[in-house]
Tab-separated table of C-alpha atoms and ligand atoms in Angstrom:
chain	number	residue	atom	x	y	z
A	251	MET	CA	-22.959	31.188	35.660
A	252	ASP	CA	-26.667	30.856	34.422
A	253	LYS	CA	-28.745	28.786	36.822
A	254	ILE	CA	-30.380	25.873	34.892
A	255	SER	CA	-33.997	25.088	35.744
A	256	THR	CA	-34.647	21.972	37.661
A	257	LYS	CA	-36.796	20.716	34.836
A	258	ASP	CA	-33.968	21.131	32.350
A	259	LEU	CA	-31.452	19.625	34.627
A	260	GLN	CA	-33.688	16.594	34.929
A	261	GLU	CA	-34.181	16.517	31.270
A	262	LYS	CA	-30.207	16.654	30.829
A	263	LEU	CA	-29.266	14.138	33.561
A	264	PHE	CA	-32.128	11.574	33.985
A	265	TYR	CA	-32.348	8.484	31.741
A	266	LYS	CA	-35.947	8.373	30.626
A	267	PRO	CA	-37.035	5.696	28.076
A	268	CYS	CA	-39.416	7.110	25.509
A	269	ASN	CA	-42.330	5.917	23.561
A	270	VAL	CA	-41.627	5.337	19.897
A	271	TYR	CA	-44.951	6.952	18.927
A	272	ASP	CA	-43.785	10.249	20.387
A	273	HIS	CA	-40.791	10.292	18.165
A	274	MET	CA	-42.498	9.069	14.776
A	275	ASN	CA	-43.657	11.440	12.150
A	276	SER	CA	-46.287	10.505	9.560
A	277	THR	CA	-43.653	9.163	7.127
A	278	ASP	CA	-42.296	6.979	9.876
A	279	GLU	CA	-45.693	5.760	10.661
A	280	ALA	CA	-46.640	4.900	7.142
A	281	ALA	CA	-43.116	3.063	6.758
A	282	MET	CA	-43.826	1.226	9.957
A	283	GLU	CA	-47.299	-0.007	8.700
A	284	THR	CA	-45.964	-1.088	5.244
A	285	MET	CA	-43.085	-3.060	7.063
A	286	SER	CA	-45.565	-4.660	9.420
A	287	GLN	CA	-47.742	-5.839	6.793
A	288	SER	CA	-44.866	-7.505	4.930
A	289	TYR	CA	-43.673	-8.979	8.197
A	290	ILE	CA	-47.097	-10.547	8.758
A	291	ARG	CA	-46.809	-12.123	5.384
A	292	PHE	CA	-43.439	-13.474	6.186
A	293	LEU	CA	-44.685	-14.995	9.487
A	294	ALA	CA	-47.379	-16.619	7.769
A	295	GLU	CA	-45.271	-18.116	5.167
A	296	ALA	CA	-42.099	-19.113	7.227
A	297	LYS	CA	-42.889	-21.157	10.303
A	298	THR	CA	-39.783	-23.336	10.227
A	299	GLU	CA	-36.124	-22.691	9.790
A	300	ARG	CA	-36.219	-24.440	6.340
A	301	GLU	CA	-39.165	-22.164	5.266
A	302	ALA	CA	-37.412	-18.984	6.581
A	303	VAL	CA	-34.261	-19.937	4.671
A	304	ALA	CA	-36.245	-20.514	1.486
A	305	TYR	CA	-37.882	-17.072	1.956
A	306	ALA	CA	-34.482	-15.512	2.424
A	307	VAL	CA	-33.043	-17.065	-0.697
A	308	ARG	CA	-36.126	-15.885	-2.702
A	309	ARG	CA	-35.836	-12.373	-1.267
A	310	ALA	CA	-32.141	-12.289	-1.737
A	311	LYS	CA	-32.416	-13.265	-5.501
A	312	GLU	CA	-35.001	-10.460	-5.993
A	313	ASN	CA	-32.349	-8.092	-4.519
A	314	GLY	CA	-29.634	-9.217	-6.832
A	315	PHE	CA	-27.922	-11.690	-4.558
A	316	SER	CA	-26.553	-14.939	-5.964
A	317	GLU	CA	-25.316	-18.195	-4.481
A	318	TYR	CA	-21.801	-18.212	-3.133
A	319	GLN	CA	-19.473	-21.270	-3.257
A	320	PHE	CA	-16.273	-21.731	-1.257
A	321	GLY	CA	-13.258	-20.720	-3.178
A	322	GLN	CA	-15.027	-18.547	-5.639
A	323	PRO	CA	-13.410	-14.986	-6.406
A	324	VAL	CA	-15.130	-12.208	-4.707
A	325	LYS	CA	-14.962	-8.440	-5.307
A	326	ALA	CA	-16.434	-5.182	-3.917
A	327	GLY	CA	-20.051	-4.754	-4.717
A	328	ASP	CA	-20.804	-8.469	-4.779
A	329	LYS	CA	-24.022	-9.581	-3.226
A	330	LEU	CA	-23.935	-13.169	-2.168
A	331	TYR	CA	-25.428	-15.785	0.007
A	332	PHE	CA	-24.290	-19.195	1.403
A	333	ASN	CA	-27.074	-21.590	1.930
A	334	ASN	CA	-26.051	-24.004	4.717
A	335	ARG	CA	-28.118	-27.294	4.084
A	336	GLY	CA	-31.309	-25.215	3.714
A	337	LYS	CA	-31.503	-24.615	7.357
A	338	SER	CA	-29.403	-21.508	7.991
A	339	ILE	CA	-28.096	-18.882	5.590
A	340	TYR	CA	-25.318	-16.304	5.417
A	341	LEU	CA	-26.008	-13.288	3.256
A	342	PHE	CA	-23.330	-10.803	2.509
A	343	ARG	CA	-22.587	-7.717	0.461
A	344	VAL	CA	-18.921	-6.937	-0.089
A	345	GLY	CA	-18.245	-3.286	0.678
A	346	SER	CA	-15.865	-0.955	-0.888
A	347	GLU	CA	-13.552	-0.587	2.247
A	348	PRO	CA	-10.736	-3.082	2.923
A	349	ILE	CA	-12.008	-6.397	4.296
A	350	GLU	CA	-9.609	-6.050	7.317
A	351	GLU	CA	-11.861	-3.153	8.602
A	352	GLY	CA	-14.025	-6.058	9.463
A	353	LEU	CA	-17.632	-7.160	8.832
A	354	ARG	CA	-20.927	-5.627	10.091
A	355	ILE	CA	-22.770	-8.737	11.073
A	356	THR	CA	-26.424	-9.135	12.088
A	357	ALA	CA	-27.221	-12.598	13.375
A	358	ALA	CA	-30.804	-13.824	14.188
A	359	HIS	CA	-32.138	-17.246	14.447
A	360	VAL	CA	-35.065	-18.731	12.425
A	361	ASP	CA	-35.931	-21.878	14.517
A	362	SER	CA	-38.726	-21.567	17.112
A	363	PRO	CA	-40.046	-23.835	19.871
A	364	ARG	CA	-42.491	-26.327	18.520
A	365	VAL	CA	-43.509	-30.038	18.627
A	366	ASP	CA	-41.326	-32.450	16.478
A	367	LEU	CA	-42.419	-35.868	15.364
A	368	LYS	CA	-40.380	-38.877	16.771
A	369	GLN	CA	-38.686	-41.021	14.163
A	370	ASN	CA	-41.127	-43.876	14.546
A	371	PRO	CA	-44.296	-41.835	15.395
A	372	LEU	CA	-47.440	-43.452	14.015
A	373	TYR	CA	-49.781	-45.597	16.266
A	374	GLU	CA	-53.356	-46.111	17.071
A	375	ASP	CA	-55.138	-46.374	20.339
A	376	GLY	CA	-58.677	-46.061	21.517
A	377	ASN	CA	-60.050	-45.819	18.056
A	378	MET	CA	-57.742	-42.725	17.212
A	379	GLY	CA	-54.538	-42.444	15.260
A	380	PHE	CA	-51.626	-40.455	16.760
A	381	PHE	CA	-48.066	-39.320	16.122
A	382	LYS	CA	-45.625	-39.542	19.079
A	383	THR	CA	-43.557	-36.302	19.453
A	384	HIS	CA	-40.462	-34.853	21.255
A	385	TYR	CA	-40.887	-31.195	21.775
A	386	TYR	CA	-38.344	-28.783	20.506
A	387	GLY	CA	-37.014	-25.935	22.615
A	388	GLY	CA	-38.420	-24.442	25.791
A	389	ILE	CA	-42.111	-24.740	25.835
A	390	LYS	CA	-44.800	-24.690	28.507
A	391	LYS	CA	-46.268	-28.001	27.414
A	392	TYR	CA	-49.846	-27.358	28.492
A	393	GLN	CA	-49.976	-24.383	26.045
A	394	TRP	CA	-49.714	-26.767	23.182
A	395	THR	CA	-52.776	-28.878	23.832
A	396	THR	CA	-56.109	-28.031	22.267
A	397	VAL	CA	-54.986	-25.597	19.794
A	398	PRO	CA	-55.021	-26.057	15.957
A	399	LEU	CA	-51.639	-27.379	14.706
A	400	ALA	CA	-50.195	-27.692	11.223
A	401	LEU	CA	-47.728	-30.191	10.057
A	402	HIS	CA	-44.709	-28.856	8.387
A	403	GLY	CA	-41.513	-30.489	7.192
A	404	VAL	CA	-39.633	-32.851	4.915
A	405	VAL	CA	-39.399	-36.489	4.362
A	406	ILE	CA	-36.260	-37.925	2.701
A	407	LYS	CA	-36.943	-41.324	1.276
A	408	LYS	CA	-34.294	-44.008	1.219
A	409	ASP	CA	-33.493	-43.207	-2.525
A	410	GLY	CA	-32.721	-39.585	-1.536
A	411	THR	CA	-35.790	-38.093	-3.067
A	412	SER	CA	-37.501	-35.588	-0.825
A	413	VAL	CA	-41.043	-34.730	-0.082
A	414	ASP	CA	-42.104	-31.435	1.391
A	415	ILE	CA	-45.052	-31.598	3.665
A	416	LYS	CA	-47.301	-28.561	4.830
A	417	ILE	CA	-50.727	-29.314	5.870
A	418	GLY	CA	-52.953	-27.112	7.991
A	419	GLU	CA	-52.356	-23.780	6.588
A	420	GLU	CA	-54.772	-23.472	3.719
A	421	ALA	CA	-58.330	-22.722	4.426
A	422	GLY	CA	-59.592	-26.193	3.337
A	423	ASP	CA	-56.790	-27.996	4.957
A	424	PRO	CA	-57.378	-30.415	7.826
A	425	ILE	CA	-55.521	-29.457	11.015
A	426	PHE	CA	-53.924	-31.531	13.903
A	427	TYR	CA	-54.411	-31.453	17.570
A	428	ILE	CA	-53.084	-32.410	20.955
A	429	ASN	CA	-55.776	-33.754	23.450
A	430	ASP	CA	-56.198	-32.505	27.018
A	431	LEU	CA	-58.348	-33.857	29.902
A	432	LEU	CA	-61.821	-32.515	30.528
A	433	PRO	CA	-62.054	-30.608	33.836
A	434	HIS	CA	-64.655	-33.093	35.147
A	435	LEU	CA	-62.071	-35.858	35.243
A	436	ALA	CA	-59.003	-33.625	35.927
A	437	ALA	CA	-59.073	-33.265	39.708
A	438	ASP	CA	-55.656	-35.216	39.903
A	439	GLN	CA	-54.178	-33.311	36.894
A	440	MET	CA	-55.278	-29.989	38.333
A	441	ARG	CA	-53.240	-30.604	41.646
A	442	LYS	CA	-50.015	-31.100	39.604
A	443	THR	CA	-47.701	-28.206	38.880
A	444	MET	CA	-48.080	-26.569	35.465
A	445	ALA	CA	-44.745	-28.285	34.512
A	446	GLU	CA	-46.208	-31.773	35.327
A	447	GLY	CA	-49.774	-31.378	34.332
A	448	ILE	CA	-48.942	-32.418	30.728
A	449	GLY	CA	-46.080	-34.901	30.365
A	450	GLY	CA	-43.714	-34.865	27.359
A	451	GLU	CA	-45.095	-38.421	26.462
A	452	SER	CA	-48.621	-37.003	26.474
A	453	LEU	CA	-48.021	-34.529	23.664
A	454	ASN	CA	-49.277	-37.000	21.151
A	455	ILE	CA	-50.801	-35.502	18.058
A	456	LEU	CA	-54.156	-36.639	16.826
A	457	ILE	CA	-54.200	-37.502	13.258
A	458	GLY	CA	-57.288	-39.569	12.448
A	459	SER	CA	-59.789	-42.088	13.428
A	460	LYS	CA	-61.145	-43.965	10.391
A	461	PRO	CA	-60.401	-47.684	10.023
A	462	TYR	CA	-59.213	-49.261	6.786
A	463	GLU	CA	-62.091	-50.788	4.821
A	464	ASP	CA	-61.060	-54.523	5.254
A	465	ARG	CA	-62.654	-55.635	8.506
A	466	GLU	CA	-60.273	-58.703	8.837
A	467	ALA	CA	-57.249	-56.443	8.991
A	468	THR	CA	-55.399	-55.437	12.193
A	469	ASP	CA	-54.417	-51.889	13.175
A	470	ARG	CA	-56.932	-50.651	10.592
A	471	ILE	CA	-56.717	-46.964	11.649
A	472	LYS	CA	-52.873	-46.926	11.308
A	473	LEU	CA	-53.266	-48.743	8.044
A	474	ASN	CA	-55.732	-46.333	6.610
A	475	LEU	CA	-53.519	-43.443	7.574
A	476	LEU	CA	-50.403	-45.002	6.120
A	477	SER	CA	-52.371	-45.717	2.961
A	478	LEU	CA	-53.500	-42.143	2.669
A	479	LEU	CA	-49.990	-41.003	3.132
A	480	TYR	CA	-48.554	-43.419	0.571
A	481	ASP	CA	-51.218	-42.446	-2.048
A	482	LYS	CA	-50.472	-38.670	-1.481
A	483	TYR	CA	-46.745	-38.648	-0.796
A	484	GLY	CA	-45.450	-42.215	-1.697
A	485	ILE	CA	-44.100	-42.750	1.696
A	486	ALA	CA	-44.209	-45.842	3.984
A	487	GLU	CA	-43.889	-46.005	7.837
A	488	ALA	CA	-39.989	-46.564	7.768
A	489	ASP	CA	-39.565	-43.178	5.827
A	490	PHE	CA	-40.328	-41.273	9.123
A	491	MET	CA	-36.972	-42.405	10.187
A	492	SER	CA	-35.423	-39.864	7.804
A	493	ALA	CA	-37.809	-37.244	8.257
A	494	GLU	CA	-38.094	-33.825	9.920
A	495	LEU	CA	-41.670	-33.097	10.680
A	496	CYS	CA	-43.005	-30.832	13.199
A	497	ALA	CA	-46.281	-29.458	14.402
A	498	VAL	CA	-46.595	-25.724	14.705
A	499	PRO	CA	-49.630	-23.580	15.548
A	500	ALA	CA	-51.955	-23.403	12.626
A	501	PHE	CA	-53.322	-19.927	13.287
A	502	PRO	CA	-52.177	-17.102	10.965
A	503	PRO	CA	-50.423	-13.991	12.312
A	504	ARG	CA	-52.982	-11.115	12.992
A	505	GLU	CA	-53.130	-7.650	14.190
A	506	ILE	CA	-53.985	-7.221	17.790
A	507	GLY	CA	-56.071	-4.504	19.553
A	508	PHE	CA	-58.474	-1.861	18.431
A	509	ASP	CA	-55.603	0.399	17.317
A	510	ARG	CA	-53.872	-2.606	15.505
A	511	SER	CA	-50.549	-1.466	17.142
A	512	LEU	CA	-49.594	-5.160	17.960
A	513	ILE	CA	-49.050	-8.295	16.021
A	514	GLY	CA	-49.899	-11.766	17.271
A	515	GLY	CA	-48.232	-14.687	15.651
A	516	TYR	CA	-46.221	-17.901	16.052
A	517	GLY	CA	-42.472	-17.552	16.043
A	518	HIS	CA	-41.811	-13.813	16.680
A	519	ASP	CA	-38.806	-15.253	18.521
A	520	ASP	CA	-36.870	-14.780	16.414
A	521	ARG	CA	-38.310	-13.986	12.984
A	522	VAL	CA	-39.100	-10.552	14.336
A	523	CYS	CA	-35.430	-9.946	14.254
A	524	ALA	CA	-34.596	-12.091	11.125
A	525	PHE	CA	-37.000	-10.131	9.060
A	526	PRO	CA	-35.735	-6.604	9.678
A	527	ALA	CA	-32.199	-7.959	9.439
A	528	LEU	CA	-32.940	-8.988	5.943
A	529	GLU	CA	-34.766	-5.799	4.958
A	530	ALA	CA	-31.947	-3.657	6.403
A	531	LEU	CA	-29.379	-5.537	4.346
A	532	PHE	CA	-31.270	-5.066	1.209
A	533	ASP	CA	-31.934	-1.464	1.958
A	534	THR	CA	-28.253	-0.455	2.808
A	535	ASP	CA	-26.750	-1.227	-0.621
A	536	ASP	CA	-24.555	2.003	-0.572
A	537	SER	CA	-22.683	1.109	2.675
A	538	ALA	CA	-18.804	1.029	2.465
A	539	HIS	CA	-18.830	-1.733	5.117
A	540	THR	CA	-19.075	-5.421	4.135
A	541	CYS	CA	-22.452	-6.446	5.716
A	542	MET	CA	-23.498	-9.792	6.597
A	543	VAL	CA	-26.830	-11.204	7.825
A	544	ILE	CA	-26.854	-14.732	9.491
A	545	LEU	CA	-30.119	-16.586	9.991
A	546	ALA	CA	-29.104	-19.478	12.219
A	547	ASP	CA	-30.781	-22.722	13.257
A	548	LYS	CA	-30.958	-24.533	16.421
A	549	GLU	CA	-30.699	-21.462	18.732
A	550	GLU	CA	-33.618	-22.861	20.748
A	551	ILE	CA	-31.875	-26.163	21.597
A	552	GLY	CA	-28.368	-24.723	22.227
A	553	SER	CA	-27.039	-23.658	18.894
A	554	ASP	CA	-25.380	-27.093	18.277
A	555	GLY	CA	-25.243	-28.937	15.054
A	556	ASN	CA	-23.751	-27.923	11.710
A	557	THR	CA	-26.540	-25.404	11.099
A	558	GLY	CA	-26.399	-23.917	14.626
A	559	MET	CA	-24.401	-20.757	15.439
A	560	LYS	CA	-21.654	-22.937	16.799
A	561	THR	CA	-20.779	-24.448	13.358
A	562	TRP	CA	-17.269	-23.670	11.933
A	563	CYS	CA	-19.192	-22.681	8.786
A	564	PHE	CA	-19.320	-19.197	10.072
A	565	VAL	CA	-15.553	-19.016	10.564
A	566	ASP	CA	-14.975	-20.771	7.226
A	567	ILE	CA	-16.893	-18.123	5.275
A	568	ILE	CA	-14.897	-15.262	6.909
A	569	ASN	CA	-11.720	-17.129	6.132
A	570	GLU	CA	-12.854	-17.537	2.518
A	571	LEU	CA	-13.735	-13.878	2.285
A	572	ALA	CA	-10.416	-12.790	3.810
A	573	ASP	CA	-8.575	-14.976	1.420
A	574	ALA	CA	-10.585	-13.863	-1.626
A	575	LEU	CA	-10.109	-10.246	-0.769
A	576	GLY	CA	-6.553	-10.258	0.358
A	577	GLY	CA	-6.946	-9.835	4.159
A	578	ASN	CA	-5.780	-11.603	7.167
A	579	ALA	CA	-8.770	-13.568	8.557
A	580	ASN	CA	-7.813	-13.074	12.253
A	581	THR	CA	-7.725	-9.260	11.622
A	582	VAL	CA	-11.060	-9.430	9.827
A	583	ARG	CA	-12.647	-11.136	12.743
A	584	MET	CA	-11.095	-8.909	15.358
A	585	HIS	CA	-12.285	-5.827	13.637
A	586	SER	CA	-15.810	-7.199	12.925
A	587	LYS	CA	-18.832	-5.989	14.790
A	588	CYS	CA	-21.990	-7.894	15.399
A	589	LEU	CA	-25.585	-7.398	16.548
A	590	SER	CA	-26.825	-10.602	18.000
A	591	ALA	CA	-30.453	-9.898	17.085
A	592	ASP	CA	-32.718	-11.753	19.448
A	593	VAL	CA	-35.785	-10.917	21.384
A	594	ASN	CA	-36.192	-9.778	25.033
A	595	ALA	CA	-39.081	-10.380	27.483
A	596	ALA	CA	-41.334	-7.424	27.416
A	597	PHE	CA	-42.549	-6.239	30.768
A	598	ASP	CA	-45.876	-7.691	31.330
A	599	PRO	CA	-48.068	-6.043	34.129
A	600	ASN	CA	-49.883	-9.224	34.601
A	601	PHE	CA	-46.740	-10.872	35.997
A	602	LYS	CA	-44.943	-7.975	37.412
A	603	ASP	CA	-43.123	-9.945	40.019
A	604	VAL	CA	-40.496	-11.476	37.702
A	605	TYR	CA	-39.395	-8.178	36.157
A	606	GLU	CA	-37.276	-5.419	37.557
A	607	PRO	CA	-38.852	-2.427	35.843
A	608	LYS	CA	-35.785	-0.229	35.731
A	609	ASN	CA	-34.105	-2.949	33.608
A	610	ALA	CA	-36.877	-4.421	31.685
A	611	SER	CA	-37.975	-3.925	28.241
A	612	PHE	CA	-41.378	-2.304	27.430
A	613	VAL	CA	-43.591	-2.642	24.489
A	614	ASN	CA	-43.267	0.554	22.244
A	615	HIS	CA	-40.056	1.696	23.925
A	616	GLY	CA	-37.993	0.915	20.792
A	617	VAL	CA	-35.276	-1.642	19.990
A	618	VAL	CA	-33.911	-3.442	23.058
A	619	LEU	CA	-30.175	-3.274	23.711
A	620	THR	CA	-29.260	-6.159	26.060
A	621	LYS	CA	-25.613	-5.719	27.323
A	622	TYR	CA	-25.702	-9.087	28.906
A	623	THR	CA	-28.037	-12.123	29.185
A	624	GLY	CA	-27.307	-15.318	31.306
A	625	SER	CA	-28.396	-16.250	34.712
A	626	ARG	CA	-27.352	-16.670	38.319
A	627	GLY	CA	-24.579	-14.094	38.389
A	628	LYS	CA	-24.377	-13.455	34.608
A	629	SER	CA	-23.333	-17.114	34.025
A	630	GLY	CA	-23.318	-18.038	30.157
A	631	THR	CA	-23.323	-14.547	28.823
A	632	ASN	CA	-21.312	-12.479	26.297
A	633	ASP	CA	-21.566	-9.277	28.315
A	634	ALA	CA	-20.732	-6.792	25.688
A	635	SER	CA	-17.989	-4.284	26.413
A	636	ALA	CA	-18.985	-0.798	27.605
A	637	GLU	CA	-17.038	0.561	24.618
A	638	TYR	CA	-19.001	-1.340	22.089
A	639	VAL	CA	-22.322	-0.526	23.683
A	640	ALA	CA	-21.281	3.195	23.576
A	641	PHE	CA	-20.589	2.765	19.856
A	642	VAL	CA	-23.960	1.362	19.174
A	643	ARG	CA	-25.592	4.045	21.257
A	644	GLN	CA	-23.809	6.750	19.144
A	645	LEU	CA	-24.959	5.109	15.937
A	646	PHE	CA	-28.503	5.011	17.148
A	647	ASP	CA	-28.711	8.573	18.440
A	648	LYS	CA	-27.213	9.855	15.135
A	649	ALA	CA	-29.916	7.959	13.166
A	650	GLY	CA	-32.923	8.825	15.460
A	651	VAL	CA	-33.470	5.214	16.614
A	652	VAL	CA	-35.508	4.922	19.654
A	653	TYR	CA	-33.880	2.198	21.982
A	654	GLN	CA	-34.034	0.993	25.512
A	655	THR	CA	-31.814	-1.087	27.754
A	656	ALA	CA	-32.975	-4.291	29.452
A	657	GLU	CA	-32.014	-7.544	30.884
A	658	LEU	CA	-34.147	-10.730	31.063
A	659	GLY	CA	-36.114	-10.560	34.196
A	660	LYS	CA	-35.144	-10.065	37.874
A	661	VAL	CA	-31.729	-11.389	39.089
A	662	ASP	CA	-32.048	-15.030	40.198
A	663	ILE	CA	-35.565	-15.435	38.855
A	664	GLY	CA	-34.377	-17.202	35.670
A	665	GLY	CA	-32.497	-16.007	32.460
A	666	GLY	CA	-31.538	-17.122	29.103
A	667	GLY	CA	-28.910	-17.033	26.474
A	668	THR	CA	-28.490	-16.051	22.771
A	669	VAL	CA	-26.053	-16.712	19.947
A	670	ALA	CA	-24.004	-13.779	21.117
A	671	LYS	CA	-21.401	-15.771	23.091
A	672	TYR	CA	-20.695	-18.183	20.291
A	673	ILE	CA	-19.955	-15.082	18.011
A	674	ALA	CA	-17.984	-13.415	20.807
A	675	GLU	CA	-15.663	-16.477	21.344
A	676	LYS	CA	-14.504	-16.008	17.680
A	677	ASN	CA	-13.028	-12.660	18.749
A	678	ILE	CA	-15.740	-10.466	17.350
A	679	GLU	CA	-17.484	-7.442	19.172
A	680	VAL	CA	-21.091	-8.311	19.745
A	681	VAL	CA	-24.104	-7.060	21.722
A	682	ASP	CA	-27.657	-8.442	21.910
A	683	LEU	CA	-30.370	-6.326	20.483
A	684	GLY	CA	-33.909	-6.962	19.299
A	685	VAL	CA	-37.594	-6.701	19.951
A	686	ALA	CA	-39.565	-7.099	23.203
A	687	VAL	CA	-41.922	-9.907	23.001
A	688	VAL	CA	-44.949	-10.653	25.193
A	689	SER	CA	-45.676	-14.426	26.081
A	690	MET	CA	-42.369	-15.600	24.462
A	691	HIS	CA	-42.315	-19.116	23.546
A	692	ALA	CA	-46.126	-19.579	23.552
A	693	PRO	CA	-47.864	-20.897	20.475
A	694	TYR	CA	-49.031	-17.253	19.804
A	695	GLU	CA	-46.651	-14.338	20.850
A	696	VAL	CA	-47.118	-10.729	20.761
A	697	ILE	CA	-44.892	-7.804	19.523
A	698	ALA	CA	-45.339	-4.157	18.719
A	699	LYS	CA	-45.258	-2.668	15.330
A	700	ALA	CA	-43.335	0.303	16.650
A	701	ASP	CA	-40.584	-1.903	18.055
A	702	LEU	CA	-40.222	-3.994	14.826
A	703	TYR	CA	-39.798	-0.730	12.956
A	704	MET	CA	-37.138	0.679	15.338
A	705	THR	CA	-35.264	-2.589	15.165
A	706	TYR	CA	-35.021	-2.235	11.336
A	707	LYS	CA	-33.895	1.418	11.662
A	708	GLY	CA	-31.232	0.367	14.150
A	709	MET	CA	-30.127	-2.345	11.961
A	710	CYS	CA	-29.819	0.049	8.932
A	711	ALA	CA	-27.845	2.589	11.053
A	712	PHE	CA	-25.354	-0.362	12.037
A	713	ASN	CA	-24.975	-1.352	8.365
A	714	GLN	CA	-24.314	2.232	7.299
B	248	MN	MN1	-34.452	-16.175	20.441
B	249	MN	MN1	-36.283	-18.388	22.272
C-alpha cells in the first residue's frame, strides 16, 4: 500500500474553510462585481418590506412573471407571483416534473429593524416638533440617535385613498433626526448600561421648529407642521391612526474599503438574501423543479401577522398549486425542500469573546450553512436533518459553491431564530443559509461581495 504524505492526508481529512477569492476566476469576479452593483441599487431603492415587494413585482414582470389569483389554472412553464397585501410576496415558476416531487423554496425576509411612528405621533416641546415612535425589531437604541433618518411609508386616509411617503432619500430632501445628550451633561446617562442609556420613549424624531404665522394661535409648531403635511399630502392628524410610517437610516449603501470588497448599507438583514433569491429564480428558468421564492414580512418581530411566515397564505398557495396540477398537497409539502435564507453573524475580531471560531461564519468564506439556530440548548430551532444538510453540501460541491458552517455565537451567549421553524412545521425540509453580516441590526451593516455572490450561486444550484 502506498504511503500517503502527511500533507495529503491533512488535505484529505481536515475541514478547512476557504476564502472565496482563492476559488474565483476572472469571469466569477466580473459576475460578482456586476451583481454587487445591482444589489447596491436594490438596497438604495428598497428600505421597507413594501418597497422590496414593489421591487420584486417590477423585476418579476420584467422576467415574464404575471400575477396569480387563487383558483386560476396553472401549467408547467408558468411564471407567477402572489402579492400578499403589498408586504410579502410568493414568486413561483412551475417546473416540468410532477408537482408531487415537491417545490424548491427559497425564503428570505424583507423587513428590517427600524423606528416606527406611533399612531398618534405628533407633538411639540421646547420649541421643537417631534414624532413619538415605537421601535421595530431588535435594535441597540443608542445607535439610532444622531444619524440622518428618512421617513418611509404609507398613510391610508379614512376614505381608503392612500398616500405614499418617502422623504430624506433624494439629495435636496430634508432628513429627520433623533437627539442625544451632549457629553458635558451626560454624566448620569454615561453611568447607565448601553441598554438603558437611551430609553424607548426617548426615541422621538425631530421634525421641525418653525411656528405657524398667527401669533395668537396655540401649538404653533405642531400647527405649522400639520399645515405643511396637509398642503403636500392632504392628511390631517387623525390620519396617522391608519398609517405605517417608519424612520430608516437616510444614508445610501456604499462600497467599503480601499479594495471595495465590502458593502455598507441599511438592511442587509435580510435583503442580502432576498436579492440573490430573486436573481437565482430568474436565472434558473430551465429547471425541471417547481421553484418558489418567498419574501416574508415581520420576521424581525416574530413572523406573526398575515404577512409574516406563520401565515396560512403559504400553505394555501401550495394547496392551490397541488389542486391545479393534480397532486396531493400533503405529498407536495412532504417532498418540498427549502432554504431558509437569512444572515448569520460574521466573526468580528473586535468582539472575539462572543464567537466560537470553529463554528463562526467569516467574511469571504462563502455562503453560510446554519444547521441550527436557537439559544440555550438549541431552544426554538428547526435543526435541519443531517440527511438534508448532506444533500445541500452535495449540490454546492457539484456547482463549485464555496460554503462554510456556523452557528450564531458561543453557546449560552445569546442566539436567534429565523423563519426556518415555521416552514419546517409544515412538514418541509429546511435549512438556514445566507450571508455573514458584520454589525447586524445596526443602522449601517456590512457584508462582503464575495459572500453575496456565493449565496447567489448556491441558490442557483438549489433551483437546478
Ligand atoms: Mn434576518
Ligand atoms: Mn434580523
